[in-house]
mmCIF file of C-alpha atoms and ligand atoms in Angstrom:
data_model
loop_
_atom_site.group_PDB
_atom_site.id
_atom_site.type_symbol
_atom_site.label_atom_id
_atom_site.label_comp_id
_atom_site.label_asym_id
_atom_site.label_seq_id
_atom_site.Cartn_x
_atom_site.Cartn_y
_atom_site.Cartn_z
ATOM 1 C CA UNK A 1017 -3.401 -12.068 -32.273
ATOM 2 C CA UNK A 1018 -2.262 -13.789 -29.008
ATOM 3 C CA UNK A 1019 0.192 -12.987 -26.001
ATOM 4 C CA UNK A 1020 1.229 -16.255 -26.568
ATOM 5 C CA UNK A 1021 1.351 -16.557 -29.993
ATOM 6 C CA UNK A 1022 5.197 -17.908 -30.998
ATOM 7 C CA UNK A 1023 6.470 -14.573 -32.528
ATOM 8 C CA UNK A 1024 7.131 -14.301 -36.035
ATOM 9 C CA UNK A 1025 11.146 -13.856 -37.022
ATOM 10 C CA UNK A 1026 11.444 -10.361 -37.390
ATOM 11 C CA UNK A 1027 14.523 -8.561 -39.022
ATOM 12 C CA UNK A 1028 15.324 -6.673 -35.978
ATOM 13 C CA UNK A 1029 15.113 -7.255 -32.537
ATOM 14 C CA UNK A 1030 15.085 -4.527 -29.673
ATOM 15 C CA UNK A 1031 14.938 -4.321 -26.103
ATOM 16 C CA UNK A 1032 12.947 -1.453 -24.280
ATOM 17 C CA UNK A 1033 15.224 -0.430 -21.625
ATOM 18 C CA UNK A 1034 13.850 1.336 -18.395
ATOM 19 C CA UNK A 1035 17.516 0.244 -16.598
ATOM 20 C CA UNK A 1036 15.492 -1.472 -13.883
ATOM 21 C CA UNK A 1037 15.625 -4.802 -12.521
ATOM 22 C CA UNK A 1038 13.620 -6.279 -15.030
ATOM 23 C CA UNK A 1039 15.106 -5.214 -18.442
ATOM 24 C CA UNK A 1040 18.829 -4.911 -16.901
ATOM 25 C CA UNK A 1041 18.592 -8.641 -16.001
ATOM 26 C CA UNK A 1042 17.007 -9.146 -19.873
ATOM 27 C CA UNK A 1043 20.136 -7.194 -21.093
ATOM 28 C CA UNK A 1044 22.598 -9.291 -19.468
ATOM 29 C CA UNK A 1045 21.059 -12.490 -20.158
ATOM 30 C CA UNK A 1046 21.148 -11.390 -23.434
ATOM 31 C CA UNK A 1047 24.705 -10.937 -23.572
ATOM 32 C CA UNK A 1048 25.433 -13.991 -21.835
ATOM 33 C CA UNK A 1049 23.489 -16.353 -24.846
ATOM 34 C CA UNK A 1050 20.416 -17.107 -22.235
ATOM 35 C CA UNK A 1051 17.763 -15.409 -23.944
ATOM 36 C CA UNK A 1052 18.000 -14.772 -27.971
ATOM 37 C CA UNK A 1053 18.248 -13.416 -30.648
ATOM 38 C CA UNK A 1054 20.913 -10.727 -29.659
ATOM 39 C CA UNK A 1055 19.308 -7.102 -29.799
ATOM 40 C CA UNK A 1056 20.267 -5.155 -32.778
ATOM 41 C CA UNK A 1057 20.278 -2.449 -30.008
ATOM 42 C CA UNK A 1058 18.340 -1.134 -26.828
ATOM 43 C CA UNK A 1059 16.532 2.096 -26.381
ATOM 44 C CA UNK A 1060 16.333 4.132 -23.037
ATOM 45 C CA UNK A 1061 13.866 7.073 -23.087
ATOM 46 C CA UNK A 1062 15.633 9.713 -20.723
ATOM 47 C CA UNK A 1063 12.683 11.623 -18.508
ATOM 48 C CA UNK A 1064 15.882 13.564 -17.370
ATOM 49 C CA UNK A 1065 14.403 13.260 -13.851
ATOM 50 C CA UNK A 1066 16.243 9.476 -13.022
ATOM 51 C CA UNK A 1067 18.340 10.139 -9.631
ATOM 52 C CA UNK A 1068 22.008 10.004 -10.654
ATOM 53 C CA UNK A 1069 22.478 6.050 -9.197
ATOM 54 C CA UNK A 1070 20.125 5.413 -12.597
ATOM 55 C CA UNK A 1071 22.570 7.306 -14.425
ATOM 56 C CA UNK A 1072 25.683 5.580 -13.413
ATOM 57 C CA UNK A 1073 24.332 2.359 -14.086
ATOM 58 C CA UNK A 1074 23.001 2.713 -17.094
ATOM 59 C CA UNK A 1075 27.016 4.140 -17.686
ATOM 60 C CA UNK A 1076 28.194 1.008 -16.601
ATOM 61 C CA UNK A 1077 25.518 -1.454 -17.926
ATOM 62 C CA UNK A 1078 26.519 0.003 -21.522
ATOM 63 C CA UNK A 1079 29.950 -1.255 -20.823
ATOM 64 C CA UNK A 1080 28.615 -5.163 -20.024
ATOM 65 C CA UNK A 1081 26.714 -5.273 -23.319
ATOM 66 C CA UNK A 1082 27.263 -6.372 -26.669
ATOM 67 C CA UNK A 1083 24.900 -4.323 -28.509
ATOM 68 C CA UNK A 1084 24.559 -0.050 -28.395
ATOM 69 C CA UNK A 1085 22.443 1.169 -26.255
ATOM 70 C CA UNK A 1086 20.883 4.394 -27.455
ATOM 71 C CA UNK A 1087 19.136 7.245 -25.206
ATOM 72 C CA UNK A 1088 16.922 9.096 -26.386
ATOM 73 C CA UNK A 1089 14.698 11.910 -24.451
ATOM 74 C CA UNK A 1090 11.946 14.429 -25.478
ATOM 75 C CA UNK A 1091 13.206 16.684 -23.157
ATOM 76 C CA UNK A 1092 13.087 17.427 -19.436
ATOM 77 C CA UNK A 1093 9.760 16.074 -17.813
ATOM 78 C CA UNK A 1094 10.469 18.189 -15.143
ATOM 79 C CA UNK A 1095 10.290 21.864 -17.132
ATOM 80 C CA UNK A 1096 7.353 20.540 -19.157
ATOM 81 C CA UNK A 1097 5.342 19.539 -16.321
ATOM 82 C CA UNK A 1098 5.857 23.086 -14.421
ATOM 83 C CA UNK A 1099 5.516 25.092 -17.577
ATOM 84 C CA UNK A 1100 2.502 27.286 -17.392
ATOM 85 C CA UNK A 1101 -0.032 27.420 -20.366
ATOM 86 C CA UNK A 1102 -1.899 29.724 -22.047
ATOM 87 C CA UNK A 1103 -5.576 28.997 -23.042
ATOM 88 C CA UNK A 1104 -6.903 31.553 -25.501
ATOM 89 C CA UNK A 1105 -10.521 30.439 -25.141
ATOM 90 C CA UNK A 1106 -12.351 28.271 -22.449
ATOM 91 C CA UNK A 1107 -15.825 27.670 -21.024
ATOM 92 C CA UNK A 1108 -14.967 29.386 -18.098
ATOM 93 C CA UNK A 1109 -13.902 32.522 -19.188
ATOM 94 C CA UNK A 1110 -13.512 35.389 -21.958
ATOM 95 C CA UNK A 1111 -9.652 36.043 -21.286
ATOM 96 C CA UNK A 1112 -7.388 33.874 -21.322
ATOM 97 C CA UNK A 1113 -6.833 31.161 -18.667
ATOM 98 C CA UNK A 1114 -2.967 30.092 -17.337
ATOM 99 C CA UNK A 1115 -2.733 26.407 -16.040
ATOM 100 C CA UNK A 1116 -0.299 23.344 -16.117
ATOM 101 C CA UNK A 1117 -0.890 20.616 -17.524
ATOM 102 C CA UNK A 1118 -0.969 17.318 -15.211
ATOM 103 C CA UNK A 1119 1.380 14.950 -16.605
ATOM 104 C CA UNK A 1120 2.992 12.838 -13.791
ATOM 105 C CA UNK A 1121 0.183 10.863 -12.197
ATOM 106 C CA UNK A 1122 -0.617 13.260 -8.971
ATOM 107 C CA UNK A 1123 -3.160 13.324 -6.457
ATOM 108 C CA UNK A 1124 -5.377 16.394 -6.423
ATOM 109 C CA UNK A 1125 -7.654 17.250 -3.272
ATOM 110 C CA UNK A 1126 -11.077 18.861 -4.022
ATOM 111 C CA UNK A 1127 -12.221 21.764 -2.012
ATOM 112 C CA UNK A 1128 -14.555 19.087 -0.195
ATOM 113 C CA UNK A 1129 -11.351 17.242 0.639
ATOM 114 C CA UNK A 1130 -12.059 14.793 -2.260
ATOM 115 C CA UNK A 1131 -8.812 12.974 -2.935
ATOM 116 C CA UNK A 1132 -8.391 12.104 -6.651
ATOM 117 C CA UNK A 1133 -6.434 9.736 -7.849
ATOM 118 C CA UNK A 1134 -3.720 9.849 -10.805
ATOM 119 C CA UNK A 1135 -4.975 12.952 -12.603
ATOM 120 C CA UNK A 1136 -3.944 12.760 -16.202
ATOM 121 C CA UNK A 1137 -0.775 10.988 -16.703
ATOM 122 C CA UNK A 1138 0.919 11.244 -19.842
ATOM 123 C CA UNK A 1139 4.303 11.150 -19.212
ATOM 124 C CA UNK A 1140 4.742 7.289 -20.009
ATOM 125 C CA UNK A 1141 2.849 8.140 -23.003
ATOM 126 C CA UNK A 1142 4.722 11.217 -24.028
ATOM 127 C CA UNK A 1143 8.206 10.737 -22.554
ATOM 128 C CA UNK A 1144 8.777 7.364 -22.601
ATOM 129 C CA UNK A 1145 6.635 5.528 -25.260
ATOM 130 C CA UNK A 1146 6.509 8.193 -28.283
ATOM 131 C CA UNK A 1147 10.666 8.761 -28.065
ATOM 132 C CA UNK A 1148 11.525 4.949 -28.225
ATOM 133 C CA UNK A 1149 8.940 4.173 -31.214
ATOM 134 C CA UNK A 1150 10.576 6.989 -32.675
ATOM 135 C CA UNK A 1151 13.453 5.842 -32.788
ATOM 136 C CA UNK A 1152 13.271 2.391 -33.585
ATOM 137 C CA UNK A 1153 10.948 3.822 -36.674
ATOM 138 C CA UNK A 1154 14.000 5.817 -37.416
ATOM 139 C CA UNK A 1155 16.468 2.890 -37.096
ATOM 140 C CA UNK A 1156 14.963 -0.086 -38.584
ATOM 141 C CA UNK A 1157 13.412 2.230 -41.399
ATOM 142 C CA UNK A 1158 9.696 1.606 -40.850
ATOM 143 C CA UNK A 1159 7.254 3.710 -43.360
ATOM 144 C CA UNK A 1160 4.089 5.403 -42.892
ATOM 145 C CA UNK A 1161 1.235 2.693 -42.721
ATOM 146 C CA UNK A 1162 3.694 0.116 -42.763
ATOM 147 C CA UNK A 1163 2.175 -3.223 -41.883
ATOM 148 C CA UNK A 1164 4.186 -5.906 -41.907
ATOM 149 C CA UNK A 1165 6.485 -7.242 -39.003
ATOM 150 C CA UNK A 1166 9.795 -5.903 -38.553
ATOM 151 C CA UNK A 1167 10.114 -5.377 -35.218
ATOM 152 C CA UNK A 1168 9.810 -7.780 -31.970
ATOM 153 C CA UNK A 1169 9.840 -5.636 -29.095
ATOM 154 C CA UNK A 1170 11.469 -6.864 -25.516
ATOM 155 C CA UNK A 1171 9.644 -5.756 -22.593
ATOM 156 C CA UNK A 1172 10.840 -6.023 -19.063
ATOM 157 C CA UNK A 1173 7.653 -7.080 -17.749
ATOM 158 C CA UNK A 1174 8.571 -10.555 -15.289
ATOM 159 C CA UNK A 1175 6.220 -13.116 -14.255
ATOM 160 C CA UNK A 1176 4.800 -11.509 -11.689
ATOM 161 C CA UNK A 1177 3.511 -8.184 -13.067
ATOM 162 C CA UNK A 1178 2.117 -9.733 -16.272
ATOM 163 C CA UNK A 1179 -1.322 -8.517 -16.284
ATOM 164 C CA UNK A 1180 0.205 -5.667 -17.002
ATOM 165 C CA UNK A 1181 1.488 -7.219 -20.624
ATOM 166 C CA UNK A 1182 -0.224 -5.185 -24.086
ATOM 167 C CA UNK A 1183 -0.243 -5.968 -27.234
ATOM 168 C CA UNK A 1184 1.375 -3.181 -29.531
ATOM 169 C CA UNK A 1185 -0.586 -0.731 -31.081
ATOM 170 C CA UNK A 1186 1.501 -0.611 -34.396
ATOM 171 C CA UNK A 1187 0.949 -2.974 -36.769
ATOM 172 C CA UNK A 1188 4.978 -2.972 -37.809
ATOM 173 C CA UNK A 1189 5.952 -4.213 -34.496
ATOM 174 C CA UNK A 1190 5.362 -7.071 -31.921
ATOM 175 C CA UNK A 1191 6.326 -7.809 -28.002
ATOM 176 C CA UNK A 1192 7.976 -10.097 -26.652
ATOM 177 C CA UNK A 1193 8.599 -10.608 -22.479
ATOM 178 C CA UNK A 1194 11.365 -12.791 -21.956
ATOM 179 C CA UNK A 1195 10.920 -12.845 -18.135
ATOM 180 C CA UNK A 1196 6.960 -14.489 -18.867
ATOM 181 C CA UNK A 1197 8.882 -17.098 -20.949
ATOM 182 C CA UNK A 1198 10.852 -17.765 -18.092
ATOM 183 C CA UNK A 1199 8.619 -18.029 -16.099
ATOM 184 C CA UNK A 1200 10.923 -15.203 -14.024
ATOM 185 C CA UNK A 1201 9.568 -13.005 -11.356
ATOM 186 C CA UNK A 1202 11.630 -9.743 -10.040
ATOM 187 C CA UNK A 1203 12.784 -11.847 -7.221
ATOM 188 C CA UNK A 1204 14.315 -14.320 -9.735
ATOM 189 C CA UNK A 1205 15.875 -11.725 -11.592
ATOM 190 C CA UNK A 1206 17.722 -10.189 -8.818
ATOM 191 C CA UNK A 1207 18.894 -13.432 -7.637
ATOM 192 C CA UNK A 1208 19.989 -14.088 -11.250
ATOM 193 C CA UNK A 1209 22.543 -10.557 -11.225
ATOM 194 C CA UNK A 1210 23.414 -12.128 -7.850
ATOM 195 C CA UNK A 1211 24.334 -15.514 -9.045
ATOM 196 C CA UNK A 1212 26.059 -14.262 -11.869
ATOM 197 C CA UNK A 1213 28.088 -11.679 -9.817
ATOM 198 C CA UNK A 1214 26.731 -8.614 -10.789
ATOM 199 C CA UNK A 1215 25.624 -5.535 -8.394
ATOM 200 C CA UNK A 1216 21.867 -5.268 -7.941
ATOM 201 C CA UNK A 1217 20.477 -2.282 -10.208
ATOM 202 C CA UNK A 1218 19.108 0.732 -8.373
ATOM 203 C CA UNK A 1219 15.011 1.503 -8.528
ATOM 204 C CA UNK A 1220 14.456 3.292 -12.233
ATOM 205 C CA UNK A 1221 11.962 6.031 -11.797
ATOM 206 C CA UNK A 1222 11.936 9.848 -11.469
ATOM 207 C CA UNK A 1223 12.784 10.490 -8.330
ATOM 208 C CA UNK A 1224 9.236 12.805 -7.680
ATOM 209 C CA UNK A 1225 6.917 9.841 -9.041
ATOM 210 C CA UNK A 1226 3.985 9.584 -7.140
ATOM 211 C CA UNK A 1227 3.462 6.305 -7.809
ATOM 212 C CA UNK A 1228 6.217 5.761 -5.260
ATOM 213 C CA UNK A 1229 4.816 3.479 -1.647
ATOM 214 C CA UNK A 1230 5.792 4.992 1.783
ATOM 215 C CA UNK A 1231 8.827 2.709 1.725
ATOM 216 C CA UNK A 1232 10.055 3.837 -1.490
ATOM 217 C CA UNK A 1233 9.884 7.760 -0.084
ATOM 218 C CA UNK A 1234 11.387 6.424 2.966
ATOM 219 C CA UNK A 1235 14.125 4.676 0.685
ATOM 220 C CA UNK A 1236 14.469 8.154 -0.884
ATOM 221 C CA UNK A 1237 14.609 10.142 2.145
ATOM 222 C CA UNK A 1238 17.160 8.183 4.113
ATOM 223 C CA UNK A 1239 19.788 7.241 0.987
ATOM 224 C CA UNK A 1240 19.522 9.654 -1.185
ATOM 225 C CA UNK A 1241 18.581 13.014 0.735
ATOM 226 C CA UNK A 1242 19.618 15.122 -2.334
ATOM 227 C CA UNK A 1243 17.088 13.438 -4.439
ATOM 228 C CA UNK A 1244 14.348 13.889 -1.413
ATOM 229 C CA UNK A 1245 15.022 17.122 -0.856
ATOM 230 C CA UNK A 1246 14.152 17.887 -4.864
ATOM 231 C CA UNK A 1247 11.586 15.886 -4.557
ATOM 232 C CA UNK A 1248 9.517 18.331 -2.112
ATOM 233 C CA UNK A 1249 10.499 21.478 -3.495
ATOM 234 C CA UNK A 1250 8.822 20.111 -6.573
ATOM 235 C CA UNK A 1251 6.005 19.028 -4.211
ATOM 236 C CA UNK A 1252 5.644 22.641 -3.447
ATOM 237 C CA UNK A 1253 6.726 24.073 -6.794
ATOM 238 C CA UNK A 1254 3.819 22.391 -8.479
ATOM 239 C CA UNK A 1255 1.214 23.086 -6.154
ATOM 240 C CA UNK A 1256 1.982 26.851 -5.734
ATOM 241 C CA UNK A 1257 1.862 26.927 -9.806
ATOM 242 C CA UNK A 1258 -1.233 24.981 -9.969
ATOM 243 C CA UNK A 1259 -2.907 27.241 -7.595
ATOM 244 C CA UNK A 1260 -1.523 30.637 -9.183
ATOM 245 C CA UNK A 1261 -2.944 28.922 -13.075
ATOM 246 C CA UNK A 1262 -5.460 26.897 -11.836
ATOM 247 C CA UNK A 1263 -7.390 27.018 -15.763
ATOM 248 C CA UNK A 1264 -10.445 26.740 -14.233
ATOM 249 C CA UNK A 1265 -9.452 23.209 -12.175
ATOM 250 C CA UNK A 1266 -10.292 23.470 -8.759
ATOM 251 C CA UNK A 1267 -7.936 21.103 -7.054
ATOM 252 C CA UNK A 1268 -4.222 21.076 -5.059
ATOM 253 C CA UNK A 1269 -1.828 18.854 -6.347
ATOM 254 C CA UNK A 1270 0.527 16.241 -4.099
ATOM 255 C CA UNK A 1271 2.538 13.928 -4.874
ATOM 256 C CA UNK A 1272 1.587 11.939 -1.975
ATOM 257 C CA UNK A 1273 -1.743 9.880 -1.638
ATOM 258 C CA UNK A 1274 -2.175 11.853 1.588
ATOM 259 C CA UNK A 1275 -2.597 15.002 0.187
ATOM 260 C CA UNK A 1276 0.232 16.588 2.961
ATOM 261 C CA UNK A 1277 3.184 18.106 1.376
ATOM 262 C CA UNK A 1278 6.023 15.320 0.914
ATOM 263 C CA UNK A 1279 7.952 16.551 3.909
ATOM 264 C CA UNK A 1280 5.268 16.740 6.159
ATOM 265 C CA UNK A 1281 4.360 12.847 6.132
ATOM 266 C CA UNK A 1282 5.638 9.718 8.161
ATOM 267 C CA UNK A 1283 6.912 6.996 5.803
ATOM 268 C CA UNK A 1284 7.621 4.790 8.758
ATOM 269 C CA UNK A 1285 3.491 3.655 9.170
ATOM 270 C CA UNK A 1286 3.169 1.256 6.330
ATOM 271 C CA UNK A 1287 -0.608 0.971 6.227
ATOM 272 C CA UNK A 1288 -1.389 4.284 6.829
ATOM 273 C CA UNK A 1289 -1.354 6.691 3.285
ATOM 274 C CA UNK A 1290 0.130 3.737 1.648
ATOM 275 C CA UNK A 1291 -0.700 3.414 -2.295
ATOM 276 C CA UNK A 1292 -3.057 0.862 -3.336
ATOM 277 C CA UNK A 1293 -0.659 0.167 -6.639
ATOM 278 C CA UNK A 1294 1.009 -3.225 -5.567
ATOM 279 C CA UNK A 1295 3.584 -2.438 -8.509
ATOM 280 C CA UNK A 1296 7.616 -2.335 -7.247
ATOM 281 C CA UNK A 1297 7.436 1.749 -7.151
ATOM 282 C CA UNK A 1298 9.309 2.056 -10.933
ATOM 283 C CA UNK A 1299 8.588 3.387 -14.072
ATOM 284 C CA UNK A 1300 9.931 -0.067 -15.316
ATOM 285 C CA UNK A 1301 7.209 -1.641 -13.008
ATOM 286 C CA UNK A 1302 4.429 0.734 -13.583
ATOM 287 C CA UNK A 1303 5.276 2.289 -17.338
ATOM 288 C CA UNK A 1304 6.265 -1.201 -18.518
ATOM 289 C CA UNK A 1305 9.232 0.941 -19.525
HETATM 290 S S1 SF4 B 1985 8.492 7.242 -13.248
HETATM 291 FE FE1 SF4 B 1985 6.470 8.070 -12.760
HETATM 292 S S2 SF4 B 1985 6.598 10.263 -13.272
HETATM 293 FE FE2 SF4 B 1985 8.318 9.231 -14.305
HETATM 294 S S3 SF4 B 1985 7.568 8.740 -16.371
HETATM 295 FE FE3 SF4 B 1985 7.182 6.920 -15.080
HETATM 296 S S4 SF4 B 1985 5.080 7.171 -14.263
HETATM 297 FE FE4 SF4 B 1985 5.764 9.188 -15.076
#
């Protein structure tokens, strides 16, 4: 199997939609005949943790489009990621141990002032990629151990993220990026709503992710304080928990690479505690979703 193998004609067709730049500008070309087959529907896996802009387009997006678009969440990423644990057994103790699980990719610091990158990370995994295989499973009536092709997959992946393209891991489906056809990078796509008259999407992402650059938090900060403001009382939130259930991890949690809590650090120097992830500071750019 090949990335660039013509895809087979499948009997459904349906668009991953993380309601970013990417696989907004998919959805409308879509409804405007430029890329094909029509989706039989798209599917938008809800973190519950979008700022509200994310929300309101998505509202009126639905409204542009021929074809349902269904959201679907496994709950609030938020609660699960501050939910402390019980472990009955570990190698570190006889009674039991309280922690939190790290599932947003956060940086932890090391008592020797170690910074570690991305600890765990399975809320693309868990939130995003489980619910919409679910439900297209559900939908286009896939069975257990099913092998043949009934599914092509859009992916909002454009031309200039596509090393980040995968091949599925279910035999029942296969991807498609219509934006690598194209030959379309996020640029194009933006210029493409432009051209056709429509407003430019907002950034798709939970508003705490710390795969966010200095000038996405600066973004943050300045236009949507409300959102920023959340954003460091979960900073704080999650570090006080993680220390008070540390389960036998020695580390603080941050959600900036700088290992200061989120109000404490100056977005304005761009080189200094800057990511390395060259990615456009989305889920949509870094889950693919
Ligand atoms: S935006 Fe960030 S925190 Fe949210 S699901 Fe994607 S990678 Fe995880």
């Amino acid at each position: 199997m090949s990335y660039f193998n013509p895809p087979a004609v499948t009997k459904y067709t349906v668009l991953n939609l993380g309601a970013g730049v990417q696989s907004s500008a998919i959805a409308l070309m879509a409804a405007k005949g430029e890329v094909g087959p029509m989706p039989d529907f798209a599917v938008f896996a809800d973190t519950q943790a979008e700022p509200a802009s994310v929300y309101k387009w998505l509202d009126w997006l639905e409204t542009q489009l021929p074809f349902p678009v269904i959201r679907v969440t496994k709950g609030s990423l938020t609660e699960e990621t501050l939910k402390v644990r019980t472990k009955q057994k570990s190698i570190y103790s006889d009674s039991p141990l309280t922690y939190l699980r790290t599932n947003i990719p956060v940086y932890g610091l090391t008592p020797s002032g170690e910074v570690k990158a991305a600890l765990g990370r399975s809320c693309t995994a868990d939130f995003k990629v489980a619910p919409i295989l679910k439900e297209i499973r559900k939908r286009c009536g896939i069975k257990h151990g099913q092998k043949e092709v009934t599914v092509t997959q859009w992916l909002g992946i454009s031309y200039d993220e596509m090393q980040r393209m995968k091949l599925p891991s279910n035999a029942w489906t296969q991807h498609r990026w219509p934006l690598i056809e194209k030959r379309m990078t996020r640029t194009h796509c933006k210029d493409w709503m432009a051209r056709n008259g429509y407003p430019e999407p907002p950034r798709s992402a939970c508003y705490y992710c710390p795969f966010h650059d200095n000038d996405e938090w600066r973004r943050l900060k300045t236009e949507d304080p409300e959102h920023f403001q959340k954003a460091v009382e979960f900073d704080k939130t999650y570090r006080r928990l993680q220390n008070d259930n540390a389960g036998g991890l020695r580390i603080e949690v941050y959600l900036h690479k700088s290992c200061k809590p989120l109000d404490e650090v100056d977005f304005t120097d761009k080189h200094k505690d800057q990511m390395s992830f060259d990615f456009q500071s989305e889920c949509e750019g870094m889950c693919g979703l």
